[in-house]
Amino acid sequence: QVQLVESGGGLVQAGGSLRVSCATSGRYAMGWFRQAPGKAREFVAVIYWSGGQTYYADSVKGRFTISRDNAKNTVYLQMNSLQPEDTAVYYCARRDLRSTAGSDDDPRGYDYWGQGTQVTVSS
């Protein structure tokens, strides 16, 4: 059974940085999404196991970095220059690479999800 456990969320002032982590149980392509109150779940970034390719949402490109430590089976999301609009619950998820699944930026392209970690950016 695949278990994903996020950690590292918290409260930070605008312009600050935060790193969230996701402990996985295997070698998978992994993504980060976020969901603010009253809004749909939004793609943030994805990293592939093979080759380590990464892709980002335009809204976070240049500010956020997704990475992984394969020895620890952990995926990270380093968030810099945080803004109040980054406030959300952040979820990690396992990428479903079957041909019938959705694309990188579509929640339907992921089959297992963590419980989420709250990130709050104050102005």
Tab-separated table of N, CA and C in Angstrom:
chain	number	residue	atom	x	y	z
A	1	GLN	N	0.837	-1.177	0.000
A	1	GLN	CA	0.000	0.000	0.000
A	1	GLN	C	0.885	1.244	0.000
A	2	VAL	N	0.545	2.192	-0.828
A	2	VAL	CA	1.326	3.412	-0.948
A	2	VAL	C	0.885	4.407	0.118
A	3	GLN	N	1.847	4.894	0.878
A	3	GLN	CA	1.560	5.917	1.877
A	3	GLN	C	2.405	7.140	1.597
A	4	LEU	N	1.771	8.280	1.630
A	4	LEU	CA	2.447	9.548	1.414
A	4	LEU	C	2.185	10.422	2.633
A	5	VAL	N	3.247	10.943	3.215
A	5	VAL	CA	3.112	11.736	4.424
A	5	VAL	C	3.847	13.052	4.244
A	6	GLU	N	3.086	14.152	4.244
A	6	GLU	CA	3.675	15.477	4.113
A	6	GLU	C	4.049	16.026	5.486
A	7	SER	N	5.032	16.913	5.476
A	7	SER	CA	5.413	17.617	6.695
A	7	SER	C	6.095	18.925	6.311
A	8	GLY	N	6.240	19.803	7.293
A	8	GLY	CA	7.011	21.021	7.077
A	8	GLY	C	6.213	22.274	6.799
A	9	GLY	N	4.902	22.182	6.778
A	9	GLY	CA	4.116	23.390	6.582
A	9	GLY	C	4.192	24.303	7.794
A	10	GLY	N	3.619	25.491	7.662
A	10	GLY	CA	3.625	26.419	8.775
A	10	GLY	C	3.256	27.813	8.343
A	11	LEU	N	3.574	28.761	9.219
A	11	LEU	CA	3.265	30.169	8.993
A	11	LEU	C	4.554	30.924	8.694
A	12	VAL	N	4.520	31.729	7.644
A	12	VAL	CA	5.707	32.490	7.262
A	12	VAL	C	5.253	33.851	6.745
A	13	GLN	N	6.110	34.838	6.891
A	13	GLN	CA	5.786	36.169	6.382
A	13	GLN	C	6.050	36.247	4.884
A	14	ALA	N	5.367	37.155	4.236
A	14	ALA	CA	5.567	37.371	2.814
A	14	ALA	C	7.039	37.648	2.520
A	15	GLY	N	7.543	37.023	1.466
A	15	GLY	CA	8.947	37.153	1.126
A	15	GLY	C	9.816	36.074	1.735
A	16	GLY	N	9.251	35.312	2.641
A	16	GLY	CA	10.007	34.274	3.315
A	16	GLY	C	10.043	32.968	2.547
A	17	SER	N	10.655	31.977	3.191
A	17	SER	CA	10.837	30.663	2.565
A	17	SER	C	10.337	29.561	3.487
A	18	LEU	N	9.998	28.446	2.866
A	18	LEU	CA	9.535	27.292	3.602
A	18	LEU	C	9.818	26.060	2.743
A	19	ARG	N	10.105	24.946	3.391
A	19	ARG	CA	10.278	23.702	2.660
A	19	ARG	C	9.321	22.667	3.213
A	20	VAL	N	8.567	22.063	2.323
A	20	VAL	CA	7.690	20.965	2.703
A	20	VAL	C	8.262	19.672	2.138
A	21	SER	N	8.003	18.588	2.855
A	21	SER	CA	8.540	17.288	2.491
A	21	SER	C	7.420	16.273	2.336
A	22	CYS	N	7.722	15.247	1.574
A	22	CYS	CA	6.756	14.166	1.371
A	22	CYS	C	7.505	12.847	1.415
A	23	ALA	N	7.213	12.052	2.413
A	23	ALA	CA	7.812	10.731	2.525
A	23	ALA	C	6.981	9.744	1.716
A	24	THR	N	7.648	9.066	0.797
A	24	THR	CA	6.957	8.106	-0.054
A	24	THR	C	7.375	6.688	0.340
A	25	SER	N	6.858	5.724	-0.363
A	25	SER	CA	7.207	4.345	-0.035
A	25	SER	C	7.760	3.613	-1.246
A	26	GLY	N	8.236	4.361	-2.238
A	26	GLY	CA	8.783	3.705	-3.419
A	26	GLY	C	9.305	4.709	-4.414
A	27	ARG	N	9.688	4.213	-5.564
A	27	ARG	CA	10.287	5.053	-6.588
A	27	ARG	C	9.243	5.446	-7.622
A	28	TYR	N	8.656	6.612	-7.413
A	28	TYR	CA	7.594	7.054	-8.304
A	28	TYR	C	7.848	8.481	-8.769
A	29	ALA	N	7.237	8.820	-9.876
A	29	ALA	CA	7.126	10.226	-10.226
A	29	ALA	C	6.149	10.855	-9.242
A	30	MET	N	6.507	12.022	-8.726
A	30	MET	CA	5.712	12.630	-7.656
A	30	MET	C	5.386	14.075	-7.986
A	31	GLY	N	4.209	14.483	-7.560
A	31	GLY	CA	3.802	15.856	-7.804
A	31	GLY	C	3.356	16.545	-6.534
A	32	TRP	N	3.331	17.877	-6.605
A	32	TRP	CA	2.769	18.707	-5.540
A	32	TRP	C	1.594	19.496	-6.110
A	33	PHE	N	0.535	19.524	-5.354
A	33	PHE	CA	-0.627	20.344	-5.655
A	33	PHE	C	-0.917	21.209	-4.433
A	34	ARG	N	-1.777	22.189	-4.619
A	34	ARG	CA	-2.217	22.992	-3.482
A	34	ARG	C	-3.679	23.358	-3.660
A	35	GLN	N	-4.329	23.604	-2.541
A	35	GLN	CA	-5.737	23.965	-2.575
A	35	GLN	C	-6.017	25.021	-1.526
A	36	ALA	N	-6.454	26.168	-2.005
A	36	ALA	CA	-6.847	27.259	-1.116
A	36	ALA	C	-8.343	27.146	-0.838
A	37	PRO	N	-8.804	27.729	0.266
A	37	PRO	CA	-10.234	27.646	0.596
A	37	PRO	C	-11.111	28.161	-0.539
A	38	GLY	N	-12.097	27.370	-0.915
A	38	GLY	CA	-13.035	27.774	-1.950
A	38	GLY	C	-12.512	27.674	-3.363
A	39	LYS	N	-11.305	27.126	-3.524
A	39	LYS	CA	-10.723	27.020	-4.866
A	39	LYS	C	-10.448	25.564	-5.223
A	40	ALA	N	-10.293	25.330	-6.512
A	40	ALA	CA	-9.973	23.983	-6.972
A	40	ALA	C	-8.530	23.638	-6.655
A	41	ARG	N	-8.259	22.350	-6.596
A	41	ARG	CA	-6.883	21.906	-6.381
A	41	ARG	C	-6.040	22.306	-7.596
A	42	GLU	N	-4.868	22.868	-7.318
A	42	GLU	CA	-4.039	23.471	-8.350
A	42	GLU	C	-2.682	22.775	-8.430
A	43	PHE	N	-2.243	22.457	-9.642
A	43	PHE	CA	-0.934	21.863	-9.854
A	43	PHE	C	0.163	22.851	-9.483
A	44	VAL	N	1.217	22.324	-8.837
A	44	VAL	CA	2.364	23.156	-8.480
A	44	VAL	C	3.612	22.685	-9.227
A	45	ALA	N	3.962	21.409	-9.075
A	45	ALA	CA	5.191	20.904	-9.680
A	45	ALA	C	5.153	19.379	-9.703
A	46	VAL	N	5.991	18.808	-10.571
A	46	VAL	CA	6.125	17.357	-10.648
A	46	VAL	C	7.583	17.028	-10.925
A	47	ILE	N	8.026	15.894	-10.404
A	47	ILE	CA	9.378	15.420	-10.657
A	47	ILE	C	9.306	13.950	-11.016
A	48	TYR	N	10.050	13.570	-12.032
A	48	TYR	CA	10.056	12.190	-12.482
A	48	TYR	C	11.222	11.434	-11.856
A	49	TRP	N	11.011	10.151	-11.607
A	49	TRP	CA	12.061	9.322	-11.019
A	49	TRP	C	13.180	9.130	-12.024
A	50	SER	N	12.798	8.715	-13.239
A	50	SER	CA	13.793	8.427	-14.259
A	50	SER	C	14.221	9.724	-14.941
A	51	GLY	N	15.455	10.127	-14.762
A	51	GLY	CA	15.952	11.348	-15.375
A	51	GLY	C	15.752	12.596	-14.551
A	52	GLY	N	14.857	12.546	-13.591
A	52	GLY	CA	14.651	13.679	-12.699
A	52	GLY	C	14.049	14.909	-13.348
A	53	GLN	N	13.345	14.727	-14.475
A	53	GLN	CA	12.739	15.899	-15.121
A	53	GLN	C	11.731	16.561	-14.176
A	54	THR	N	11.681	17.871	-14.266
A	54	THR	CA	10.754	18.634	-13.435
A	54	THR	C	9.936	19.589	-14.295
A	55	TYR	N	8.715	19.828	-13.836
A	55	TYR	CA	7.838	20.783	-14.510
A	55	TYR	C	7.104	21.576	-13.444
A	56	TYR	N	6.851	22.849	-13.751
A	56	TYR	CA	6.256	23.739	-12.762
A	56	TYR	C	5.073	24.493	-13.346
A	57	ALA	N	4.169	24.854	-12.452
A	57	ALA	CA	3.122	25.792	-12.828
A	57	ALA	C	3.760	27.164	-13.047
A	58	ASP	N	3.206	27.926	-13.959
A	58	ASP	CA	3.756	29.257	-14.244
A	58	ASP	C	3.750	30.143	-13.002
A	59	SER	N	2.771	29.938	-12.139
A	59	SER	CA	2.623	30.796	-10.964
A	59	SER	C	3.743	30.618	-9.949
A	60	VAL	N	4.478	29.520	-10.027
A	60	VAL	CA	5.533	29.270	-9.045
A	60	VAL	C	6.909	29.167	-9.681
A	61	LYS	N	6.962	29.194	-11.001
A	61	LYS	CA	8.234	29.025	-11.700
A	61	LYS	C	9.210	30.119	-11.280
A	62	GLY	N	10.426	29.703	-10.950
A	62	GLY	CA	11.439	30.652	-10.512
A	62	GLY	C	11.438	30.906	-9.013
A	63	ARG	N	10.381	30.486	-8.326
A	63	ARG	CA	10.299	30.674	-6.872
A	63	ARG	C	10.336	29.350	-6.123
A	64	PHE	N	9.723	28.327	-6.699
A	64	PHE	CA	9.649	27.023	-6.056
A	64	PHE	C	10.573	26.044	-6.768
A	65	THR	N	11.095	25.096	-5.994
A	65	THR	CA	11.940	24.051	-6.557
A	65	THR	C	11.519	22.698	-5.991
A	66	ILE	N	11.233	21.769	-6.875
A	66	ILE	CA	10.918	20.409	-6.452
A	66	ILE	C	12.176	19.570	-6.599
A	67	SER	N	12.423	18.712	-5.632
A	67	SER	CA	13.600	17.852	-5.675
A	67	SER	C	13.271	16.561	-4.935
A	68	ARG	N	14.200	15.628	-5.003
A	68	ARG	CA	13.978	14.369	-4.311
A	68	ARG	C	15.291	13.814	-3.797
A	69	ASP	N	15.197	13.096	-2.705
A	69	ASP	CA	16.311	12.342	-2.146
A	69	ASP	C	15.934	10.878	-2.290
A	70	ASN	N	16.512	10.227	-3.273
A	70	ASN	CA	16.105	8.858	-3.561
A	70	ASN	C	16.471	7.900	-2.433
A	71	ALA	N	17.557	8.165	-1.764
A	71	ALA	CA	17.982	7.295	-0.667
A	71	ALA	C	16.987	7.335	0.492
A	72	LYS	N	16.325	8.481	0.648
A	72	LYS	CA	15.370	8.652	1.740
A	72	LYS	C	13.929	8.499	1.282
A	73	ASN	N	13.744	8.252	-0.016
A	73	ASN	CA	12.372	8.174	-0.564
A	73	ASN	C	11.545	9.397	-0.157
A	74	THR	N	12.138	10.536	-0.322
A	74	THR	CA	11.496	11.785	0.093
A	74	THR	C	11.540	12.794	-1.044
A	75	VAL	N	10.432	13.472	-1.229
A	75	VAL	CA	10.326	14.548	-2.219
A	75	VAL	C	10.147	15.861	-1.470
A	76	TYR	N	10.809	16.892	-1.947
A	76	TYR	CA	10.771	18.192	-1.293
A	76	TYR	C	10.190	19.253	-2.223
A	77	LEU	N	9.624	20.256	-1.603
A	77	LEU	CA	9.218	21.448	-2.337
A	77	LEU	C	9.766	22.646	-1.571
A	78	GLN	N	10.805	23.240	-2.125
A	78	GLN	CA	11.395	24.438	-1.542
A	78	GLN	C	10.661	25.650	-2.091
A	79	MET	N	10.111	26.452	-1.210
A	79	MET	CA	9.302	27.594	-1.623
A	79	MET	C	9.961	28.878	-1.146
A	80	ASN	N	10.361	29.707	-2.084
A	80	ASN	CA	11.000	30.982	-1.779
A	80	ASN	C	10.116	32.137	-2.249
A	81	SER	N	10.397	33.312	-1.746
A	81	SER	CA	9.640	34.514	-2.118
A	81	SER	C	8.142	34.266	-2.004
A	82	LEU	N	7.750	33.685	-0.897
A	82	LEU	CA	6.339	33.344	-0.706
A	82	LEU	C	5.478	34.598	-0.610
A	83	GLN	N	4.280	34.475	-1.152
A	83	GLN	CA	3.313	35.556	-1.151
A	83	GLN	C	2.006	35.070	-0.520
A	84	PRO	N	1.180	35.986	-0.045
A	84	PRO	CA	-0.092	35.567	0.572
A	84	PRO	C	-0.931	34.666	-0.343
A	85	GLU	N	-0.839	34.856	-1.631
A	85	GLU	CA	-1.619	34.019	-2.552
A	85	GLU	C	-1.104	32.591	-2.639
A	86	ASP	N	0.034	32.314	-2.020
A	86	ASP	CA	0.546	30.940	-1.939
A	86	ASP	C	-0.070	30.176	-0.773
A	87	THR	N	-0.831	30.863	0.042
A	87	THR	CA	-1.479	30.213	1.177
A	87	THR	C	-2.444	29.135	0.704
A	88	ALA	N	-2.251	27.927	1.211
A	88	ALA	CA	-3.067	26.789	0.785
A	88	ALA	C	-2.655	25.558	1.584
A	89	VAL	N	-3.429	24.507	1.435
A	89	VAL	CA	-2.995	23.188	1.874
A	89	VAL	C	-2.216	22.567	0.721
A	90	TYR	N	-1.023	22.108	1.015
A	90	TYR	CA	-0.164	21.524	-0.006
A	90	TYR	C	-0.202	20.003	0.107
A	91	TYR	N	-0.426	19.369	-1.032
A	91	TYR	CA	-0.534	17.921	-1.092
A	91	TYR	C	0.539	17.340	-2.014
A	92	CYS	N	1.122	16.240	-1.598
A	92	CYS	CA	1.940	15.485	-2.536
A	92	CYS	C	1.103	14.319	-3.049
A	93	ALA	N	1.458	13.857	-4.232
A	93	ALA	CA	0.685	12.793	-4.866
A	93	ALA	C	1.573	11.991	-5.793
A	94	ARG	N	1.206	10.727	-5.958
A	94	ARG	CA	1.959	9.859	-6.845
A	94	ARG	C	1.400	9.969	-8.260
A	95	ARG	N	2.297	10.194	-9.208
A	95	ARG	CA	1.910	10.308	-10.604
A	95	ARG	C	1.511	8.948	-11.155
A	96	ASP	N	0.335	8.908	-11.753
A	96	ASP	CA	-0.155	7.698	-12.410
A	96	ASP	C	0.262	7.767	-13.873
A	97	LEU	N	1.177	6.906	-14.277
A	97	LEU	CA	1.730	7.002	-15.620
A	97	LEU	C	1.022	6.110	-16.640
A	98	ARG	N	-0.100	5.548	-16.241
A	98	ARG	CA	-0.861	4.789	-17.226
A	98	ARG	C	-1.395	5.737	-18.292
A	99	SER	N	-1.586	5.216	-19.487
A	99	SER	CA	-2.011	6.060	-20.613
A	99	SER	C	-3.408	6.632	-20.415
A	100	THR	N	-4.189	6.004	-19.568
A	100	THR	CA	-5.560	6.471	-19.345
A	100	THR	C	-5.650	7.562	-18.293
A	101	ALA	N	-4.557	7.836	-17.622
A	101	ALA	CA	-4.579	8.847	-16.561
A	101	ALA	C	-4.451	10.245	-17.161
A	102	GLY	N	-4.662	11.222	-16.346
A	102	GLY	CA	-4.554	12.607	-16.785
A	102	GLY	C	-3.114	13.056	-16.946
A	103	SER	N	-2.950	14.321	-17.306
A	103	SER	CA	-1.629	14.878	-17.558
A	103	SER	C	-0.967	15.327	-16.254
A	104	ASP	N	0.266	15.837	-16.379
A	104	ASP	CA	1.035	16.252	-15.204
A	104	ASP	C	0.277	17.242	-14.333
A	105	ASP	N	-0.445	18.164	-14.958
A	105	ASP	CA	-1.082	19.237	-14.208
A	105	ASP	C	-2.540	18.940	-13.855
A	106	ASP	N	-2.968	17.726	-14.061
A	106	ASP	CA	-4.350	17.332	-13.804
A	106	ASP	C	-4.399	16.401	-12.599
A	107	PRO	N	-5.193	16.735	-11.565
A	107	PRO	CA	-5.268	15.843	-10.407
A	107	PRO	C	-5.645	14.405	-10.791
A	108	ARG	N	-6.351	14.228	-11.895
A	108	ARG	CA	-6.714	12.884	-12.330
A	108	ARG	C	-5.506	12.085	-12.816
A	109	GLY	N	-4.375	12.758	-12.959
A	109	GLY	CA	-3.152	12.067	-13.336
A	109	GLY	C	-2.384	11.495	-12.151
A	110	TYR	N	-3.002	11.488	-10.997
A	110	TYR	CA	-2.344	11.031	-9.769
A	110	TYR	C	-3.276	10.064	-9.044
A	111	ASP	N	-2.685	9.015	-8.474
A	111	ASP	CA	-3.548	7.980	-7.906
A	111	ASP	C	-3.478	7.853	-6.390
A	112	TYR	N	-2.461	8.353	-5.762
A	112	TYR	CA	-2.378	8.338	-4.299
A	112	TYR	C	-2.007	9.732	-3.826
A	113	TRP	N	-2.627	10.121	-2.709
A	113	TRP	CA	-2.457	11.468	-2.180
A	113	TRP	C	-2.112	11.421	-0.697
A	114	GLY	N	-1.318	12.397	-0.279
A	114	GLY	CA	-1.073	12.557	1.141
A	114	GLY	C	-2.222	13.295	1.800
A	115	GLN	N	-2.081	13.525	3.084
A	115	GLN	CA	-3.147	14.160	3.856
A	115	GLN	C	-3.092	15.687	3.775
A	116	GLY	N	-1.993	16.220	3.297
A	116	GLY	CA	-1.846	17.657	3.129
A	116	GLY	C	-1.176	18.325	4.315
A	117	THR	N	-0.521	19.448	4.041
A	117	THR	CA	0.100	20.250	5.086
A	117	THR	C	-0.204	21.723	4.806
A	118	GLN	N	-0.585	22.440	5.843
A	118	GLN	CA	-1.011	23.831	5.678
A	118	GLN	C	0.193	24.755	5.570
A	119	VAL	N	0.151	25.618	4.575
A	119	VAL	CA	1.134	26.693	4.424
A	119	VAL	C	0.371	28.011	4.435
A	120	THR	N	0.736	28.884	5.363
A	120	THR	CA	0.079	30.173	5.485
A	120	THR	C	1.121	31.271	5.373
A	121	VAL	N	0.880	32.204	4.462
A	121	VAL	CA	1.794	33.322	4.239
A	121	VAL	C	1.080	34.597	4.649
A	122	SER	N	1.637	35.273	5.628
A	122	SER	CA	1.026	36.509	6.110
A	122	SER	C	1.620	37.716	5.386
A	123	SER	N	0.797	38.742	5.239
A	123	SER	CA	1.257	39.938	4.515
A	123	SER	C	1.879	40.947	5.450
